[in-house]
Amino acid sequence: MSEIPFAMSPLIVVAMSLMQDQVEAALNSIRPNLIIFDVAHWIPPLARRLGITSIQHSSVGPSSVAHNLVPARNLSKGQHYTELMRPLPGFPSSSIQLQVFEARSIMEFWTRDFIGGMTFHDILLASLRDCDAISMRTCREVGGPYCDYVEIQHGKPVLLSGPSLPDPPTTKLEERWVKWLGGFERGSVVYCALGSVCHLKKEELHELVLGLESTGLPFLAALKPPSGCATMEEVLPQGFQERVKGRGVVHGGWVQQTLILEHPSVGCFITHCGGSSTWESLMNDCQVVVLPQMDDQFFNARLLTEDLKVAVEVKRRDEDGWFTKEDVCMAVKKVMDDNSKVGNELRANHTRWKQVLLRPDLESSYLDGFLQKLFEITKIPPPCHA
Ligand SMILES: *[C@@H]1O[C@H](CO)[C@@H](O)[C@H](O)[C@H]1NC(C)=O
């Protein structure tokens, strides 16, 4: 999915569903014990017919699944899941309150016709209904209550694969960034990246970069030019580049995010809260400001601000998500000002979570537990270890 524009992602789901015959033939010859799938509701019935266990793996966060994918039988009479603004009673966090623009944007994607009259929501819900178990990329420490909730709502086991934090990079940061970042004080640079999928509108991009400018701090923003614009230079506000020369860069291409976040000069990370960026934000020492753009990013953002309490969010207008340069500046100042009480508290909370996640045996203990559960579910005796 990462290889194609987000708007075209339904086509992958369609293409996959057109391969059912080939998949069945492959399964018949491989005869696996289990099959792990994501967006393919036709897998569980096929797997069952062949005597194969099926597990739906969710790459989005458990709070998003818990909030958006409630079985119809658990809704009260007349209630529809499109009331995404309000989670059901029993939902673990009362602080996840979607803004109007967030609920609308999720709804637009989830209620679009994907294949044969089924919406994205229908497909995921059917997958969860028919599979033998659900697996999630998280750990109990972070997503526990949501996973318990999903387990109860759907009445089947939820397996946790652990956070699968990225391995430390083996490459080195490009020399030009080493040099540029090296010219600033420790922890002073604001790094802003909104992911490879998001294209801000020109007006939004202006507010964002003007907001960065008005913090007075050095900054590096790695952003995609708005749709229809070839280069960053042609969209930046008038006079902007001259004014921030020497302390601010807006880069229109890809950068080595993990290495930049590790650089000692970088002190603040403005993130869209994509799956990987959310975990990455927890693994380093930067202060975190969230500016989610779509879907599960809204939930990842609330995870960081409301559940873990390690980040602040850029204030947005309820109806359409509009934010101003003042909103951007205010969020950054809140975490970066030396004598900010909130900033210091967030830093302490962040340090605590980082220690939890970087515990040396965290990943391996989750993987061991995951395997153990797979053996239980497939009723295959685990191999004996020497
Ligand atoms: C930091 O975490 C503690 C404990 O969860 C919480 O009470 C506090 O409000 C958090 N600080 C901020 C600024 O969110």
CSV table of C-alpha atoms and ligand atoms in Angstrom, one decimal:
chain,number,residue,atom,x,y,z
A,1,MET,CA,0.0,0.0,0.0
A,2,SER,CA,2.9,2.3,0.7
A,3,GLU,CA,3.8,2.1,-3.0
A,4,ILE,CA,0.7,3.8,-4.3
A,5,PRO,CA,-1.2,7.0,-3.6
A,6,PHE,CA,-3.5,6.6,-0.6
A,7,ALA,CA,-6.6,7.4,-2.7
A,8,MET,CA,-5.9,4.3,-4.8
A,9,SER,CA,-5.5,1.9,-1.9
A,10,PRO,CA,-9.0,0.5,-2.4
A,11,LEU,CA,-7.7,-0.9,-5.8
A,12,ILE,CA,-5.3,-3.1,-3.9
A,13,VAL,CA,-8.1,-4.6,-1.9
A,14,VAL,CA,-10.1,-5.1,-5.2
A,15,ALA,CA,-7.1,-6.6,-6.9
A,16,MET,CA,-6.5,-9.0,-4.0
A,17,SER,CA,-10.1,-10.1,-3.9
A,18,LEU,CA,-9.8,-11.0,-7.7
A,19,MET,CA,-7.1,-13.4,-6.8
A,20,GLN,CA,-9.2,-15.7,-4.6
A,21,ASP,CA,-8.8,-18.6,-7.0
A,22,GLN,CA,-5.1,-18.3,-7.1
A,23,VAL,CA,-4.9,-17.9,-3.4
A,24,GLU,CA,-7.0,-21.0,-2.9
A,25,ALA,CA,-4.8,-23.0,-5.3
A,26,ALA,CA,-1.7,-21.8,-3.4
A,27,LEU,CA,-3.2,-22.7,0.0
A,28,ASN,CA,-4.2,-26.1,-1.4
A,29,SER,CA,-0.6,-26.9,-2.3
A,30,ILE,CA,1.1,-25.3,0.7
A,31,ARG,CA,-1.4,-26.5,3.3
A,32,PRO,CA,-0.4,-24.0,6.0
A,33,ASN,CA,-1.6,-24.3,9.6
A,34,LEU,CA,-2.6,-20.6,9.7
A,35,ILE,CA,-3.0,-17.6,7.6
A,36,ILE,CA,-2.5,-14.0,8.8
A,37,PHE,CA,-4.3,-11.4,6.7
A,38,ASP,CA,-5.3,-7.8,6.9
A,39,VAL,CA,-7.9,-6.3,4.6
A,40,ALA,CA,-9.5,-9.4,2.9
A,41,HIS,CA,-12.8,-10.5,4.4
A,42,TRP,CA,-13.0,-13.5,2.1
A,43,ILE,CA,-10.0,-15.2,3.7
A,44,PRO,CA,-11.7,-16.5,6.9
A,45,PRO,CA,-14.4,-18.5,5.0
A,46,LEU,CA,-11.9,-19.8,2.5
A,47,ALA,CA,-9.5,-20.8,5.3
A,48,ARG,CA,-12.2,-22.5,7.3
A,49,ARG,CA,-13.2,-24.6,4.3
A,50,LEU,CA,-9.6,-25.8,4.0
A,51,GLY,CA,-9.2,-26.3,7.7
A,52,ILE,CA,-6.8,-23.5,8.2
A,53,THR,CA,-6.8,-21.1,11.1
A,54,SER,CA,-7.2,-17.4,10.1
A,55,ILE,CA,-5.9,-14.4,12.1
A,56,GLN,CA,-6.8,-10.8,11.2
A,57,HIS,CA,-3.8,-8.6,11.8
A,58,SER,CA,-4.4,-5.0,12.4
A,59,SER,CA,-1.6,-2.6,11.6
A,60,VAL,CA,-3.5,0.4,13.0
A,61,GLY,CA,-3.6,1.1,16.7
A,62,PRO,CA,-5.9,-0.8,19.0
A,63,SER,CA,-7.8,2.3,20.1
A,64,SER,CA,-8.8,2.9,16.5
A,65,VAL,CA,-10.1,-0.7,16.1
A,66,ALA,CA,-11.8,-0.5,19.5
A,67,HIS,CA,-13.5,2.8,18.6
A,68,ASN,CA,-14.5,2.3,15.0
A,69,LEU,CA,-15.2,-1.5,14.7
A,70,VAL,CA,-18.0,-2.4,17.0
A,71,PRO,CA,-20.0,-5.5,15.9
A,72,ALA,CA,-23.5,-4.4,14.9
A,73,ARG,CA,-25.0,-6.8,17.6
A,74,ASN,CA,-23.3,-4.7,20.3
A,75,LEU,CA,-24.9,-1.5,19.2
A,76,SER,CA,-28.1,-0.4,20.8
A,77,LYS,CA,-31.2,-0.3,18.7
A,78,GLY,CA,-31.1,2.4,16.0
A,79,GLN,CA,-27.5,3.2,16.8
A,80,HIS,CA,-25.1,3.1,13.8
A,81,TYR,CA,-21.4,3.0,13.8
A,82,THR,CA,-21.3,6.2,11.9
A,83,GLU,CA,-21.8,7.9,15.3
A,84,LEU,CA,-18.1,7.7,15.6
A,85,MET,CA,-18.0,10.8,17.6
A,86,ARG,CA,-19.1,8.9,20.7
A,87,PRO,CA,-17.6,5.6,21.6
A,88,LEU,CA,-19.8,2.9,23.3
A,89,PRO,CA,-20.0,2.7,27.1
A,90,GLY,CA,-17.1,0.6,28.4
A,91,PHE,CA,-14.7,2.1,26.0
A,92,PRO,CA,-11.5,2.4,27.9
A,93,SER,CA,-10.6,6.1,27.4
A,94,SER,CA,-13.2,8.7,27.8
A,95,SER,CA,-10.7,11.2,26.5
A,96,ILE,CA,-10.8,10.1,22.9
A,97,GLN,CA,-13.3,12.7,21.6
A,98,LEU,CA,-13.0,13.0,17.9
A,99,GLN,CA,-13.3,16.5,16.5
A,100,VAL,CA,-16.0,17.1,13.9
A,101,PHE,CA,-13.6,17.2,11.0
A,102,GLU,CA,-11.8,14.1,12.2
A,103,ALA,CA,-15.0,12.0,12.4
A,104,ARG,CA,-16.0,13.3,9.0
A,105,SER,CA,-12.7,12.4,7.3
A,106,ILE,CA,-12.7,8.9,8.8
A,107,MET,CA,-16.3,8.4,7.7
A,108,GLU,CA,-15.7,9.5,4.2
A,109,PHE,CA,-13.0,6.9,3.8
A,110,TRP,CA,-14.8,4.1,5.7
A,111,THR,CA,-18.2,4.4,4.0
A,112,ARG,CA,-16.9,4.6,0.5
A,113,ASP,CA,-17.9,1.7,-1.7
A,114,PHE,CA,-14.8,-0.5,-1.9
A,115,ILE,CA,-15.8,-3.8,-3.6
A,116,GLY,CA,-19.2,-5.1,-4.6
A,117,GLY,CA,-21.2,-2.7,-2.5
A,118,MET,CA,-19.0,-3.4,0.6
A,119,THR,CA,-17.5,-0.4,2.4
A,120,PHE,CA,-14.1,-0.4,4.1
A,121,HIS,CA,-15.9,-0.7,7.3
A,122,ASP,CA,-18.0,-3.7,6.1
A,123,ILE,CA,-14.8,-5.4,5.0
A,124,LEU,CA,-13.0,-5.0,8.3
A,125,LEU,CA,-16.0,-5.8,10.3
A,126,ALA,CA,-16.6,-9.0,8.3
A,127,SER,CA,-12.9,-9.9,8.8
A,128,LEU,CA,-13.1,-9.5,12.5
A,129,ARG,CA,-16.4,-11.4,12.7
A,130,ASP,CA,-15.2,-14.5,10.8
A,131,CYS,CA,-11.6,-14.8,11.7
A,132,ASP,CA,-10.4,-17.2,14.5
A,133,ALA,CA,-8.3,-14.6,16.3
A,134,ILE,CA,-7.2,-11.0,16.1
A,135,SER,CA,-3.6,-9.8,16.3
A,136,MET,CA,-2.3,-6.3,17.0
A,137,ARG,CA,1.0,-4.5,16.8
A,138,THR,CA,1.2,-3.2,20.3
A,139,CYS,CA,2.1,-4.1,23.9
A,140,ARG,CA,-0.1,-4.3,27.0
A,141,GLU,CA,1.7,-1.4,28.6
A,142,VAL,CA,0.5,0.9,25.8
A,143,GLY,CA,-2.6,-0.6,24.3
A,144,GLY,CA,-3.8,-3.1,27.0
A,145,PRO,CA,-7.2,-1.7,27.9
A,146,TYR,CA,-8.2,-1.3,24.2
A,147,CYS,CA,-7.1,-4.8,23.4
A,148,ASP,CA,-9.2,-6.2,26.3
A,149,TYR,CA,-12.2,-4.1,25.0
A,150,VAL,CA,-11.8,-5.5,21.5
A,151,GLU,CA,-11.5,-9.1,22.9
A,152,ILE,CA,-14.8,-8.6,24.7
A,153,GLN,CA,-16.6,-6.8,21.9
A,154,HIS,CA,-15.7,-9.5,19.3
A,155,GLY,CA,-15.6,-12.5,21.6
A,156,LYS,CA,-12.3,-13.9,20.3
A,157,PRO,CA,-8.7,-13.9,21.4
A,158,VAL,CA,-6.5,-10.8,20.8
A,159,LEU,CA,-2.8,-11.6,20.3
A,160,LEU,CA,-0.2,-8.9,20.9
A,161,SER,CA,2.8,-9.0,18.7
A,162,GLY,CA,4.6,-6.3,20.6
A,163,PRO,CA,5.4,-2.9,19.3
A,164,SER,CA,8.0,-4.2,16.7
A,165,LEU,CA,10.1,-1.1,17.2
A,166,PRO,CA,12.4,-0.4,14.3
A,167,ASP,CA,16.0,-1.7,14.5
A,168,PRO,CA,18.6,1.0,15.0
A,169,PRO,CA,19.6,2.3,11.6
A,170,THR,CA,22.8,1.0,10.1
A,171,THR,CA,23.3,4.0,7.8
A,172,LYS,CA,24.8,7.3,8.6
A,173,LEU,CA,23.0,10.7,8.5
A,174,GLU,CA,23.8,12.6,5.2
A,175,GLU,CA,26.7,14.9,5.6
A,176,ARG,CA,24.7,18.0,4.7
A,177,TRP,CA,22.3,17.4,7.6
A,178,VAL,CA,25.1,16.5,10.1
A,179,LYS,CA,26.7,19.8,9.2
A,180,TRP,CA,23.6,21.9,9.3
A,181,LEU,CA,22.2,20.4,12.5
A,182,GLY,CA,25.6,20.6,14.1
A,183,GLY,CA,25.5,24.3,13.9
A,184,PHE,CA,22.8,24.6,16.5
A,185,GLU,CA,22.6,24.3,20.3
A,186,ARG,CA,21.7,21.0,21.9
A,187,GLY,CA,18.0,20.3,21.8
A,188,SER,CA,17.1,23.5,20.0
A,189,VAL,CA,16.0,22.4,16.5
A,190,VAL,CA,12.3,21.7,15.7
A,191,TYR,CA,12.0,18.9,13.2
A,192,CYS,CA,8.6,18.6,11.4
A,193,ALA,CA,7.5,15.8,9.1
A,194,LEU,CA,4.0,14.8,8.2
A,195,GLY,CA,4.7,11.5,6.4
A,196,SER,CA,4.8,10.4,2.8
A,197,VAL,CA,1.1,10.3,2.2
A,198,CYS,CA,0.0,13.7,3.3
A,199,HIS,CA,-0.2,16.7,1.0
A,200,LEU,CA,-1.1,19.8,2.9
A,201,LYS,CA,-3.0,22.4,1.0
A,202,LYS,CA,-1.0,25.5,0.1
A,203,GLU,CA,-2.7,27.6,2.7
A,204,GLU,CA,-2.1,25.0,5.4
A,205,LEU,CA,1.5,24.7,4.5
A,206,HIS,CA,1.9,28.5,4.8
A,207,GLU,CA,0.4,28.5,8.3
A,208,LEU,CA,2.7,25.6,9.3
A,209,VAL,CA,6.0,27.1,8.1
A,210,LEU,CA,5.0,30.7,9.3
A,211,GLY,CA,4.3,29.1,12.6
A,212,LEU,CA,7.7,27.5,12.7
A,213,GLU,CA,9.3,30.8,11.7
A,214,SER,CA,7.5,32.6,14.6
A,215,THR,CA,8.9,30.2,17.2
A,216,GLY,CA,12.2,31.9,16.7
A,217,LEU,CA,13.8,28.4,16.9
A,218,PRO,CA,15.9,26.7,14.2
A,219,PHE,CA,13.7,24.3,12.2
A,220,LEU,CA,13.8,21.6,9.6
A,221,ALA,CA,10.6,20.7,7.9
A,222,ALA,CA,10.4,17.7,5.5
A,223,LEU,CA,7.1,18.1,3.7
A,224,LYS,CA,5.6,17.1,0.4
A,225,PRO,CA,4.7,20.0,-1.9
A,226,PRO,CA,0.9,20.5,-2.2
A,227,SER,CA,-0.7,18.6,-5.0
A,228,GLY,CA,-0.1,20.2,-8.3
A,229,CYS,CA,3.1,21.9,-7.2
A,230,ALA,CA,6.4,20.5,-8.5
A,231,THR,CA,8.8,22.2,-6.0
A,232,MET,CA,8.7,23.6,-2.6
A,233,GLU,CA,10.3,26.9,-3.6
A,234,GLU,CA,7.3,27.9,-5.7
A,235,VAL,CA,4.8,27.5,-2.8
A,236,LEU,CA,6.6,29.0,0.2
A,237,PRO,CA,5.3,32.4,1.3
A,238,GLN,CA,6.9,35.5,-0.1
A,239,GLY,CA,10.1,36.6,1.5
A,240,PHE,CA,10.0,33.5,3.8
A,241,GLN,CA,13.2,31.9,2.6
A,242,GLU,CA,15.2,35.1,3.0
A,243,ARG,CA,13.9,35.7,6.5
A,244,VAL,CA,14.7,32.2,7.8
A,245,LYS,CA,17.9,31.8,5.9
A,246,GLY,CA,20.5,30.1,8.1
A,247,ARG,CA,18.0,28.8,10.7
A,248,GLY,CA,15.1,27.3,8.8
A,249,VAL,CA,14.9,24.8,6.0
A,250,VAL,CA,11.8,23.4,4.3
A,251,HIS,CA,12.8,20.3,2.4
A,252,GLY,CA,10.5,18.9,-0.2
A,253,GLY,CA,11.9,15.4,-0.2
A,254,TRP,CA,12.5,12.4,1.9
A,255,VAL,CA,14.9,12.6,4.9
A,256,GLN,CA,16.4,10.0,7.3
A,257,GLN,CA,13.9,10.6,10.0
A,258,THR,CA,15.3,8.1,12.6
A,259,LEU,CA,18.8,9.6,12.4
A,260,ILE,CA,17.5,13.1,12.5
A,261,LEU,CA,15.5,12.4,15.6
A,262,GLU,CA,18.6,11.0,17.2
A,263,HIS,CA,20.7,14.0,16.5
A,264,PRO,CA,21.6,15.9,19.7
A,265,SER,CA,20.6,19.3,18.2
A,266,VAL,CA,17.0,18.2,17.6
A,267,GLY,CA,14.7,18.9,20.5
A,268,CYS,CA,11.2,18.8,19.1
A,269,PHE,CA,9.3,16.5,16.7
A,270,ILE,CA,6.2,17.7,15.0
A,271,THR,CA,4.6,14.5,13.7
A,272,HIS,CA,1.4,13.4,11.8
A,273,CYS,CA,1.4,10.3,14.1
A,274,GLY,CA,1.6,7.7,11.4
A,275,GLY,CA,2.1,4.2,12.8
A,276,SER,CA,5.9,4.1,12.7
A,277,SER,CA,6.4,7.8,13.5
A,278,THR,CA,4.3,7.4,16.6
A,279,TRP,CA,6.5,4.6,18.0
A,280,GLU,CA,9.6,6.5,16.8
A,281,SER,CA,8.5,9.6,18.7
A,282,LEU,CA,8.4,7.6,21.9
A,283,MET,CA,11.9,6.1,21.4
A,284,ASN,CA,14.0,9.3,21.5
A,285,ASP,CA,14.3,12.4,23.7
A,286,CYS,CA,12.5,15.0,21.6
A,287,GLN,CA,9.5,16.8,22.8
A,288,VAL,CA,6.5,15.8,20.8
A,289,VAL,CA,3.9,18.0,19.1
A,290,VAL,CA,1.1,16.2,17.1
A,291,LEU,CA,-0.7,17.3,14.0
A,292,PRO,CA,-2.6,14.2,12.7
A,293,GLN,CA,-4.0,14.2,9.2
A,294,MET,CA,-6.2,11.2,8.7
A,295,ASP,CA,-7.7,7.9,9.9
A,296,ASP,CA,-5.8,6.2,12.7
A,297,GLN,CA,-3.4,9.1,13.0
A,298,PHE,CA,-6.2,10.9,15.0
A,299,PHE,CA,-6.2,8.0,17.4
A,300,ASN,CA,-2.4,7.7,17.6
A,301,ALA,CA,-2.3,11.4,18.4
A,302,ARG,CA,-4.7,10.9,21.3
A,303,LEU,CA,-2.7,8.0,22.5
A,304,LEU,CA,0.3,10.3,22.8
A,305,THR,CA,-1.6,13.3,24.3
A,306,GLU,CA,-4.3,11.7,26.4
A,307,ASP,CA,-3.3,8.2,27.3
A,308,LEU,CA,0.5,8.4,27.6
A,309,LYS,CA,0.6,12.1,28.3
A,310,VAL,CA,3.8,12.8,26.4
A,311,ALA,CA,2.7,15.3,23.7
A,312,VAL,CA,0.7,18.4,23.0
A,313,GLU,CA,-1.6,18.8,20.0
A,314,VAL,CA,-1.8,21.8,17.6
A,315,LYS,CA,-5.2,23.3,18.2
A,316,ARG,CA,-7.5,23.0,15.3
A,317,ARG,CA,-10.9,24.3,14.3
A,318,ASP,CA,-13.6,21.8,15.0
A,319,GLU,CA,-15.5,21.9,11.6
A,320,ASP,CA,-12.7,21.7,9.2
A,321,GLY,CA,-9.4,21.2,11.1
A,322,TRP,CA,-8.0,24.6,10.1
A,323,PHE,CA,-5.0,25.7,12.2
A,324,THR,CA,-3.2,29.0,12.2
A,325,LYS,CA,0.5,29.9,12.6
A,326,GLU,CA,-0.2,31.0,16.1
A,327,ASP,CA,-1.6,27.6,16.9
A,328,VAL,CA,1.6,26.0,15.6
A,329,CYS,CA,3.8,28.4,17.5
A,330,MET,CA,1.9,28.0,20.7
A,331,ALA,CA,2.1,24.2,20.7
A,332,VAL,CA,5.9,24.3,20.1
A,333,LYS,CA,6.5,27.0,22.7
A,334,LYS,CA,4.5,25.0,25.3
A,335,VAL,CA,6.9,22.1,25.0
A,336,MET,CA,10.1,24.0,24.2
A,337,ASP,CA,10.1,26.9,26.6
A,338,ASP,CA,12.7,26.3,29.4
A,339,ASN,CA,10.4,27.2,32.2
A,340,SER,CA,7.3,25.6,30.9
A,341,LYS,CA,5.8,23.5,33.6
A,342,VAL,CA,3.8,21.4,31.1
A,343,GLY,CA,6.9,21.0,29.0
A,344,ASN,CA,8.9,19.6,31.9
A,345,GLU,CA,6.2,17.3,33.0
A,346,LEU,CA,5.8,15.9,29.4
A,347,ARG,CA,9.5,15.4,29.2
A,348,ALA,CA,9.5,13.4,32.5
A,349,ASN,CA,6.5,11.3,31.2
A,350,HIS,CA,8.2,10.7,27.9
A,351,THR,CA,11.4,9.5,29.6
A,352,ARG,CA,9.3,7.0,31.7
A,353,TRP,CA,7.6,5.6,28.6
A,354,LYS,CA,10.9,5.4,26.7
A,355,GLN,CA,12.4,3.3,29.5
A,356,VAL,CA,9.4,1.0,29.4
A,357,LEU,CA,9.6,0.5,25.6
A,358,LEU,CA,13.3,0.1,25.4
A,359,ARG,CA,13.4,-2.6,28.1
A,360,PRO,CA,15.8,-5.1,26.5
A,361,ASP,CA,13.5,-8.2,26.6
A,362,LEU,CA,10.2,-6.4,25.7
A,363,GLU,CA,10.0,-7.4,22.1
A,364,SER,CA,11.3,-10.9,22.6
A,365,SER,CA,8.8,-11.6,25.5
A,366,TYR,CA,5.9,-10.4,23.3
A,367,LEU,CA,7.1,-12.6,20.4
A,368,ASP,CA,7.4,-15.6,22.7
A,369,GLY,CA,3.9,-14.9,24.0
A,370,PHE,CA,2.6,-14.4,20.5
A,371,LEU,CA,4.0,-17.8,19.3
A,372,GLN,CA,2.6,-19.5,22.4
A,373,LYS,CA,-0.9,-18.2,21.6
A,374,LEU,CA,-0.5,-19.3,18.0
A,375,PHE,CA,0.2,-22.9,19.1
A,376,GLU,CA,-2.9,-22.7,21.4
A,377,ILE,CA,-5.2,-21.4,18.8
A,378,THR,CA,-4.1,-23.8,16.0
A,379,LYS,CA,-3.9,-26.7,18.6
A,380,ILE,CA,-0.5,-27.6,17.4
A,381,PRO,CA,1.9,-28.8,20.1
A,382,PRO,CA,4.8,-26.5,20.4
A,383,PRO,CA,8.2,-28.0,19.4
A,384,CYS,CA,10.2,-29.1,22.4
A,385,HIS,CA,13.1,-26.9,23.2
A,386,ALA,CA,16.4,-28.4,24.3
B,1,LIG,C1,2.4,13.2,33.2
B,1,LIG,O1,1.9,11.9,33.7
B,1,LIG,C2,1.2,12.0,34.9
B,1,LIG,C3,0.9,10.6,35.3
B,1,LIG,O2,0.2,9.9,34.3
B,1,LIG,C4,0.0,12.8,34.8
B,1,LIG,O3,-0.7,12.9,36.0
B,1,LIG,C5,0.4,14.2,34.3
B,1,LIG,O4,-0.8,15.0,34.0
B,1,LIG,C6,1.2,14.1,33.0
B,1,LIG,N1,1.7,15.5,32.6
B,1,LIG,C7,1.2,16.1,31.6
B,1,LIG,C8,1.7,17.5,31.4
B,1,LIG,O5,0.3,15.7,30.9
